[in-house]
Amino acid sequence: MAWLRWFLLPLEGLYRLVVALRNRSYDREPHRSHWAPLPVVSIGNLTTGGTGKTPLTLYLAQQLQAQGLRNVVISRGYRGHLSGPVNVESHHSAQDIGDEAVLMHHRLGPGRVIISAQRLTGIELAHQRDPQLDLVLLDDAFQHRAVHRDLDLLVVDGKNPFGNGHCLPVGPLREPVENARRAHLCVVTRSSGLRDQTLLKKWWSQCGSSGPQFFIDFAIHQLRGWNVPHVLKGEELQRSSGFVWSALGHPEAFETDLKRAGQRIVGSKHFRDHASLSPSGLIELANQATSLGASYLICTEKDAVKLSDVHRTASSFPIYIAEQTLTGGEPLVEWIHHHLKHL
């Protein structure tokens, strides 16, 4: 639909102007960025999702905690109806706080995630609740300049860094790529799919800061049954066929990871990012999967947190959750830990 893109170009120009004026205001008046009572690490991106930011945030929260740096994740609770600040607990649903916040709570445990549209109030709540915290991680906060950050980490998808190169509403960029200079470091995800890292290294040297650039990847290590008491891994993935459904920014990357793990895929269904699957939608997926000879459905952990007992009642067709690990992140954690010690 090239004609629509041409129609939207003037709106992109207006969007760029608004973003430029906003950033210039913060650059000229740095006091507008409020200082938090403890160190802040921001994790964000230039595009509208799909970079692997959430699994990276989870990885850093877990690894830094394991190294003795007590931390809490502050999320805006995207697509949830609560604005916060709210300490995430087990009774909160994706409708309350968004699917990403629920996923982070499931992975990190109690007392580790706060949702707050106003990040500073979320940080203050975290500090009041636990004065011994060493830092907070701001999820999806590269554009949230109202809070000063001690480390600004920019996440870039190695397979699809900047889409078509246009800003919203023509392309996926939230702001021009040259604004990467605000970041202290850059993390390139899905780096195993890169034939050559030279182009992204050159871009970072030209548009980024003088900080380091790290290359990491994701790998699916097993499928865990959601409504069946079984785990699939290794050769088991190659012996059975699965039907994939997801509501992600870049669903094709998820399918690529499954194939790399050895999973046979006979079909797939993509929904808009963060969308919820209705019970009737699950029945339709199960019927479609059966017609294609699939033995089970496969979804992400982010999709699974939106399933409920209603879905379990609607269909008994097996559903498996793809469990993902991050690889190559050790140098990144070491660098962040070293930097935080010298603040």
Short mmCIF file of C-alpha atoms in Angstrom, two decimals:
data_model
loop_
_atom_site.label_atom_id
_atom_site.label_comp_id
_atom_site.label_asym_id
_atom_site.label_seq_id
_atom_site.Cartn_x
_atom_site.Cartn_y
_atom_site.Cartn_z
CA MET A 1 0.00 0.00 0.00
CA ALA A 2 2.55 2.54 -1.22
CA TRP A 3 -0.17 5.14 -1.79
CA LEU A 4 -1.02 5.15 1.92
CA ARG A 5 2.62 5.70 2.80
CA TRP A 6 2.77 8.74 0.55
CA PHE A 7 -0.44 10.03 2.12
CA LEU A 8 1.04 9.71 5.61
CA LEU A 9 4.40 11.35 4.84
CA PRO A 10 3.25 14.84 5.93
CA LEU A 11 2.15 13.34 9.26
CA GLU A 12 5.58 11.79 9.66
CA GLY A 13 7.11 15.22 9.17
CA LEU A 14 4.85 16.64 11.87
CA TYR A 15 5.68 13.74 14.20
CA ARG A 16 9.42 14.27 13.69
CA LEU A 17 9.02 17.97 14.47
CA VAL A 18 7.18 17.28 17.73
CA VAL A 19 9.81 14.70 18.78
CA ALA A 20 12.66 17.10 17.91
CA LEU A 21 11.12 19.96 19.90
CA ARG A 22 10.52 17.71 22.90
CA ASN A 23 14.07 16.36 22.88
CA ARG A 24 15.52 19.84 22.41
CA SER A 25 13.60 21.00 25.46
CA TYR A 26 15.12 18.24 27.61
CA ASP A 27 18.59 18.88 26.17
CA ARG A 28 18.40 22.61 26.95
CA GLU A 29 16.74 22.16 30.35
CA PRO A 30 18.31 19.03 31.90
CA HIS A 31 16.66 19.85 35.24
CA ARG A 32 13.38 18.63 33.70
CA SER A 33 14.74 15.08 34.09
CA HIS A 34 14.14 14.33 37.77
CA TRP A 35 16.81 12.52 39.74
CA ALA A 36 15.76 9.31 41.45
CA PRO A 37 16.83 8.36 45.00
CA LEU A 38 18.83 5.38 43.67
CA PRO A 39 20.65 4.38 40.45
CA VAL A 40 18.47 3.97 37.37
CA VAL A 41 19.14 1.73 34.35
CA SER A 42 16.83 2.41 31.41
CA ILE A 43 16.20 -0.25 28.76
CA GLY A 44 14.48 0.90 25.60
CA ASN A 45 14.48 1.01 21.84
CA LEU A 46 14.03 3.31 18.87
CA THR A 47 11.24 1.27 17.28
CA THR A 48 7.72 0.23 18.27
CA GLY A 49 8.53 -3.15 19.79
CA GLY A 50 9.73 -6.54 18.71
CA THR A 51 13.39 -5.99 19.59
CA GLY A 52 13.56 -8.50 22.46
CA LYS A 53 13.57 -5.79 25.10
CA THR A 54 11.42 -7.67 27.62
CA PRO A 55 13.53 -10.89 27.71
CA LEU A 56 16.64 -8.72 27.98
CA THR A 57 15.13 -6.81 30.90
CA LEU A 58 14.29 -10.09 32.62
CA TYR A 59 17.79 -11.43 32.02
CA LEU A 60 19.47 -8.34 33.47
CA ALA A 61 17.13 -8.31 36.49
CA GLN A 62 17.92 -11.95 37.24
CA GLN A 63 21.68 -11.76 36.61
CA LEU A 64 22.25 -8.52 38.52
CA GLN A 65 20.21 -9.85 41.45
CA ALA A 66 22.30 -13.04 41.44
CA GLN A 67 25.43 -10.90 41.67
CA GLY A 68 24.14 -9.15 44.77
CA LEU A 69 22.58 -6.06 43.19
CA ARG A 70 19.04 -5.89 44.55
CA ASN A 71 16.75 -4.47 41.90
CA VAL A 72 13.15 -3.86 40.91
CA VAL A 73 11.70 -3.48 37.41
CA ILE A 74 9.48 -0.45 36.77
CA SER A 75 7.08 -1.02 33.87
CA ARG A 76 4.45 1.32 32.48
CA GLY A 77 1.97 -1.57 32.33
CA TYR A 78 1.27 -1.16 28.63
CA ARG A 79 -2.34 -2.05 27.65
CA GLY A 80 -3.36 -2.54 31.28
CA HIS A 81 -6.08 -0.37 32.79
CA LEU A 82 -4.16 0.37 36.01
CA SER A 83 -1.85 3.39 35.85
CA GLY A 84 -0.16 2.71 39.19
CA PRO A 85 2.03 2.93 41.03
CA VAL A 86 1.13 -0.65 41.91
CA ASN A 87 3.28 -3.42 43.28
CA VAL A 88 2.51 -6.37 41.00
CA GLU A 89 1.05 -9.38 42.80
CA SER A 90 -0.16 -12.80 41.69
CA HIS A 91 -3.81 -11.75 41.46
CA HIS A 92 -3.09 -9.09 38.83
CA SER A 93 -4.08 -10.04 35.28
CA ALA A 94 -2.90 -8.88 31.86
CA GLN A 95 -6.07 -6.77 31.68
CA ASP A 96 -4.97 -5.03 34.90
CA ILE A 97 -1.30 -4.37 34.19
CA GLY A 98 -0.49 -5.62 30.68
CA ASP A 99 0.96 -8.94 29.53
CA GLU A 100 4.62 -7.95 29.83
CA ALA A 101 4.29 -6.95 33.49
CA VAL A 102 2.50 -10.24 34.29
CA LEU A 103 5.24 -12.19 32.53
CA MET A 104 7.97 -10.36 34.44
CA HIS A 105 6.20 -11.05 37.74
CA HIS A 106 5.92 -14.75 36.89
CA ARG A 107 9.62 -14.94 36.09
CA LEU A 108 11.03 -12.69 38.82
CA GLY A 109 8.69 -13.43 41.69
CA PRO A 110 6.96 -11.23 44.33
CA GLY A 111 8.22 -7.75 45.10
CA ARG A 112 10.24 -7.41 41.91
CA VAL A 113 7.90 -5.57 39.53
CA ILE A 114 6.06 -2.27 39.87
CA ILE A 115 3.83 -0.76 37.21
CA SER A 116 3.61 3.00 37.04
CA ALA A 117 2.75 5.27 34.13
CA GLN A 118 4.73 7.96 35.95
CA ARG A 119 8.05 6.19 36.34
CA LEU A 120 9.38 8.48 39.07
CA THR A 121 6.47 7.69 41.40
CA GLY A 122 7.09 3.99 40.74
CA ILE A 123 10.76 4.41 41.67
CA GLU A 124 9.81 6.28 44.84
CA LEU A 125 7.41 3.48 45.81
CA ALA A 126 10.13 0.87 45.24
CA HIS A 127 12.59 2.85 47.38
CA GLN A 128 10.09 3.41 50.19
CA ARG A 129 9.21 -0.27 50.26
CA ASP A 130 12.86 -1.41 50.23
CA PRO A 131 15.48 1.25 51.12
CA GLN A 132 18.20 -1.38 50.58
CA LEU A 133 17.60 -1.55 46.82
CA ASP A 134 20.74 -1.08 44.73
CA LEU A 135 19.05 0.03 41.50
CA VAL A 136 15.88 0.05 39.45
CA LEU A 137 15.44 -1.10 35.85
CA LEU A 138 13.13 1.08 33.75
CA ASP A 139 11.45 -1.06 31.11
CA ASP A 140 10.79 0.61 27.74
CA ALA A 141 12.02 4.03 28.84
CA PHE A 142 14.37 5.38 26.16
CA GLN A 143 11.79 8.05 25.27
CA HIS A 144 10.72 8.63 28.90
CA ARG A 145 13.11 11.48 29.60
CA ALA A 146 11.26 12.80 32.66
CA VAL A 147 13.54 10.60 34.81
CA HIS A 148 17.32 10.92 34.83
CA ARG A 149 19.06 7.64 34.17
CA ASP A 150 22.57 6.58 35.13
CA LEU A 151 22.68 4.09 32.26
CA ASP A 152 20.64 4.37 29.06
CA LEU A 153 20.65 1.03 27.28
CA LEU A 154 19.41 0.99 23.67
CA VAL A 155 18.13 -2.30 22.22
CA VAL A 156 18.29 -2.90 18.45
CA ASP A 157 16.93 -5.92 16.58
CA GLY A 158 19.82 -7.30 14.54
CA LYS A 159 17.56 -8.82 11.87
CA ASN A 160 15.36 -5.77 11.38
CA PRO A 161 17.05 -2.77 13.04
CA PHE A 162 14.95 0.16 11.82
CA GLY A 163 12.23 -1.24 9.55
CA ASN A 164 11.74 0.97 6.50
CA GLY A 165 13.71 3.80 8.09
CA HIS A 166 10.66 6.02 8.60
CA CYS A 167 9.17 7.38 11.80
CA LEU A 168 5.57 6.91 12.87
CA PRO A 169 3.03 6.70 11.32
CA VAL A 170 4.85 5.70 8.09
CA GLY A 171 7.38 3.39 9.73
CA PRO A 172 8.20 1.81 13.08
CA LEU A 173 10.67 4.42 14.39
CA ARG A 174 9.65 6.31 17.51
CA GLU A 175 12.38 8.83 16.78
CA PRO A 176 15.19 9.27 14.21
CA VAL A 177 18.10 6.81 14.40
CA GLU A 178 20.62 9.58 15.07
CA ASN A 179 19.04 10.05 18.51
CA ALA A 180 20.85 6.87 19.50
CA ARG A 181 23.60 9.21 20.68
CA ARG A 182 21.70 9.57 23.99
CA ALA A 183 22.37 5.93 24.83
CA HIS A 184 25.37 4.93 26.93
CA LEU A 185 25.52 1.51 25.29
CA CYS A 186 23.84 -0.49 22.54
CA VAL A 187 22.66 -4.10 22.65
CA VAL A 188 22.00 -5.85 19.34
CA THR A 189 19.62 -8.80 19.71
CA ARG A 190 19.17 -11.84 17.44
CA SER A 191 22.75 -11.37 16.34
CA SER A 192 23.19 -14.95 15.09
CA GLY A 193 21.05 -14.02 12.07
CA LEU A 194 23.53 -11.34 11.04
CA ARG A 195 25.78 -12.25 8.16
CA ASP A 196 27.98 -9.28 8.95
CA GLN A 197 28.05 -7.07 12.02
CA THR A 198 29.94 -4.34 10.18
CA LEU A 199 26.92 -2.26 9.17
CA LEU A 200 25.49 -2.04 12.68
CA LYS A 201 28.92 -1.33 14.12
CA LYS A 202 29.37 1.47 11.58
CA TRP A 203 25.93 2.88 12.39
CA TRP A 204 26.71 2.91 16.11
CA SER A 205 30.06 4.61 15.55
CA GLN A 206 28.35 7.32 13.48
CA CYS A 207 25.03 7.81 15.30
CA GLY A 208 25.67 6.40 18.76
CA SER A 209 27.73 7.48 21.71
CA SER A 210 31.25 6.42 22.51
CA GLY A 211 29.89 3.57 24.64
CA PRO A 212 30.24 -0.15 23.89
CA GLN A 213 28.08 -2.27 21.62
CA PHE A 214 27.12 -5.82 22.61
CA PHE A 215 25.70 -8.65 20.47
CA ILE A 216 23.38 -11.21 22.05
CA ASP A 217 20.89 -13.82 20.92
CA PHE A 218 17.85 -15.79 22.06
CA ALA A 219 17.33 -19.54 21.96
CA ILE A 220 14.33 -21.74 22.75
CA HIS A 221 15.50 -24.59 24.95
CA GLN A 222 12.20 -26.42 25.54
CA LEU A 223 8.42 -26.40 25.19
CA ARG A 224 6.50 -26.65 28.46
CA GLY A 225 2.96 -27.96 28.42
CA TRP A 226 0.31 -25.46 29.49
CA ASN A 227 -2.62 -27.87 29.68
CA VAL A 228 -0.61 -31.10 29.48
CA PRO A 229 1.94 -32.34 32.07
CA HIS A 230 4.81 -32.73 29.65
CA VAL A 231 7.97 -30.99 28.44
CA LEU A 232 9.33 -31.28 24.89
CA LYS A 233 12.97 -30.73 24.06
CA GLY A 234 15.71 -31.93 21.72
CA GLU A 235 14.72 -34.75 19.38
CA GLU A 236 11.12 -34.69 20.62
CA LEU A 237 10.64 -31.37 18.80
CA GLN A 238 11.69 -32.96 15.52
CA ARG A 239 9.33 -35.93 15.83
CA SER A 240 6.10 -33.93 16.18
CA SER A 241 4.52 -31.06 14.25
CA GLY A 242 3.27 -27.89 15.87
CA PHE A 243 1.01 -24.99 14.92
CA VAL A 244 2.27 -21.59 16.10
CA TRP A 245 0.19 -18.64 17.23
CA SER A 246 1.52 -15.39 18.68
CA ALA A 247 0.73 -11.73 19.31
CA LEU A 248 4.17 -10.18 18.91
CA GLY A 249 5.85 -7.24 17.25
CA HIS A 250 7.93 -9.54 15.03
CA PRO A 251 6.32 -13.01 15.01
CA GLU A 252 8.60 -14.24 12.25
CA ALA A 253 11.56 -14.05 14.64
CA PHE A 254 9.73 -16.34 17.07
CA GLU A 255 9.13 -18.92 14.34
CA THR A 256 12.76 -18.73 13.29
CA ASP A 257 13.84 -19.46 16.87
CA LEU A 258 11.50 -22.47 16.97
CA LYS A 259 12.93 -23.85 13.74
CA ARG A 260 16.46 -23.37 15.05
CA ALA A 261 15.46 -25.43 18.08
CA GLY A 262 14.38 -28.22 15.72
CA GLN A 263 10.61 -27.72 15.88
CA ARG A 264 8.57 -28.79 12.85
CA ILE A 265 5.95 -26.12 12.04
CA VAL A 266 2.96 -26.91 9.81
CA GLY A 267 1.18 -23.57 10.12
CA SER A 268 0.92 -20.31 12.03
CA LYS A 269 -1.45 -17.51 12.96
CA HIS A 270 -0.33 -14.00 13.85
CA PHE A 271 -2.27 -11.44 15.88
CA ARG A 272 -1.45 -7.81 16.56
CA ASP A 273 1.11 -7.21 19.29
CA HIS A 274 -0.28 -7.72 22.83
CA ALA A 275 -3.64 -9.02 21.54
CA SER A 276 -5.55 -11.53 23.66
CA LEU A 277 -6.90 -14.81 22.27
CA SER A 278 -10.58 -15.48 23.00
CA PRO A 279 -11.81 -18.98 23.91
CA SER A 280 -13.63 -19.19 20.57
CA GLY A 281 -10.42 -18.10 18.85
CA LEU A 282 -8.59 -20.93 20.58
CA ILE A 283 -11.16 -23.44 19.29
CA GLU A 284 -10.64 -22.11 15.76
CA LEU A 285 -6.87 -22.44 16.11
CA ALA A 286 -7.20 -26.00 17.41
CA ASN A 287 -9.43 -26.95 14.46
CA GLN A 288 -7.03 -25.38 11.99
CA ALA A 289 -4.05 -27.10 13.60
CA THR A 290 -5.83 -30.46 13.50
CA SER A 291 -6.65 -30.05 9.80
CA LEU A 292 -2.96 -29.45 9.07
CA GLY A 293 -1.82 -32.48 11.06
CA ALA A 294 -0.35 -30.61 14.01
CA SER A 295 -0.05 -32.43 17.32
CA TYR A 296 -0.15 -29.29 19.46
CA LEU A 297 -0.28 -25.49 19.52
CA ILE A 298 2.78 -23.41 20.42
CA CYS A 299 2.80 -19.90 21.89
CA THR A 300 5.18 -17.57 23.71
CA GLU A 301 5.33 -17.00 27.45
CA LYS A 302 3.88 -13.53 26.87
CA ASP A 303 0.87 -15.03 25.08
CA ALA A 304 0.42 -17.74 27.71
CA VAL A 305 -0.07 -15.31 30.60
CA LYS A 306 -3.33 -14.22 28.92
CA LEU A 307 -4.77 -17.75 28.93
CA SER A 308 -7.18 -18.72 31.70
CA ASP A 309 -9.31 -21.57 32.96
CA VAL A 310 -11.96 -20.47 30.47
CA HIS A 311 -9.56 -21.36 27.66
CA ARG A 312 -8.77 -24.66 29.37
CA THR A 313 -12.47 -25.49 29.40
CA ALA A 314 -13.03 -24.36 25.80
CA SER A 315 -10.47 -26.71 24.25
CA SER A 316 -8.42 -29.70 25.39
CA PHE A 317 -6.11 -29.49 22.38
CA PRO A 318 -2.51 -29.52 23.72
CA ILE A 319 -0.83 -26.14 24.14
CA TYR A 320 2.90 -25.75 24.70
CA ILE A 321 4.76 -22.65 25.83
CA ALA A 322 8.14 -21.95 24.21
CA GLU A 323 10.66 -21.20 26.96
CA GLN A 324 13.46 -18.92 25.86
CA THR A 325 16.95 -18.25 27.13
CA LEU A 326 19.33 -15.41 26.37
CA THR A 327 22.81 -16.29 25.14
CA GLY A 328 25.99 -14.25 24.98
CA GLY A 329 24.95 -11.81 27.70
CA GLU A 330 27.80 -12.33 30.17
CA PRO A 331 30.04 -9.48 28.89
CA LEU A 332 27.06 -7.12 28.99
CA VAL A 333 26.24 -7.97 32.62
CA GLU A 334 29.88 -7.63 33.59
CA TRP A 335 30.13 -4.19 31.98
CA ILE A 336 26.92 -2.93 33.65
CA HIS A 337 27.99 -4.30 37.03
CA HIS A 338 31.39 -2.62 36.74
CA HIS A 339 29.81 0.69 35.70
CA LEU A 340 27.30 0.66 38.56
CA LYS A 341 30.03 0.02 41.12
CA HIS A 342 31.75 3.25 40.07
CA LEU A 343 28.72 5.54 40.28
#
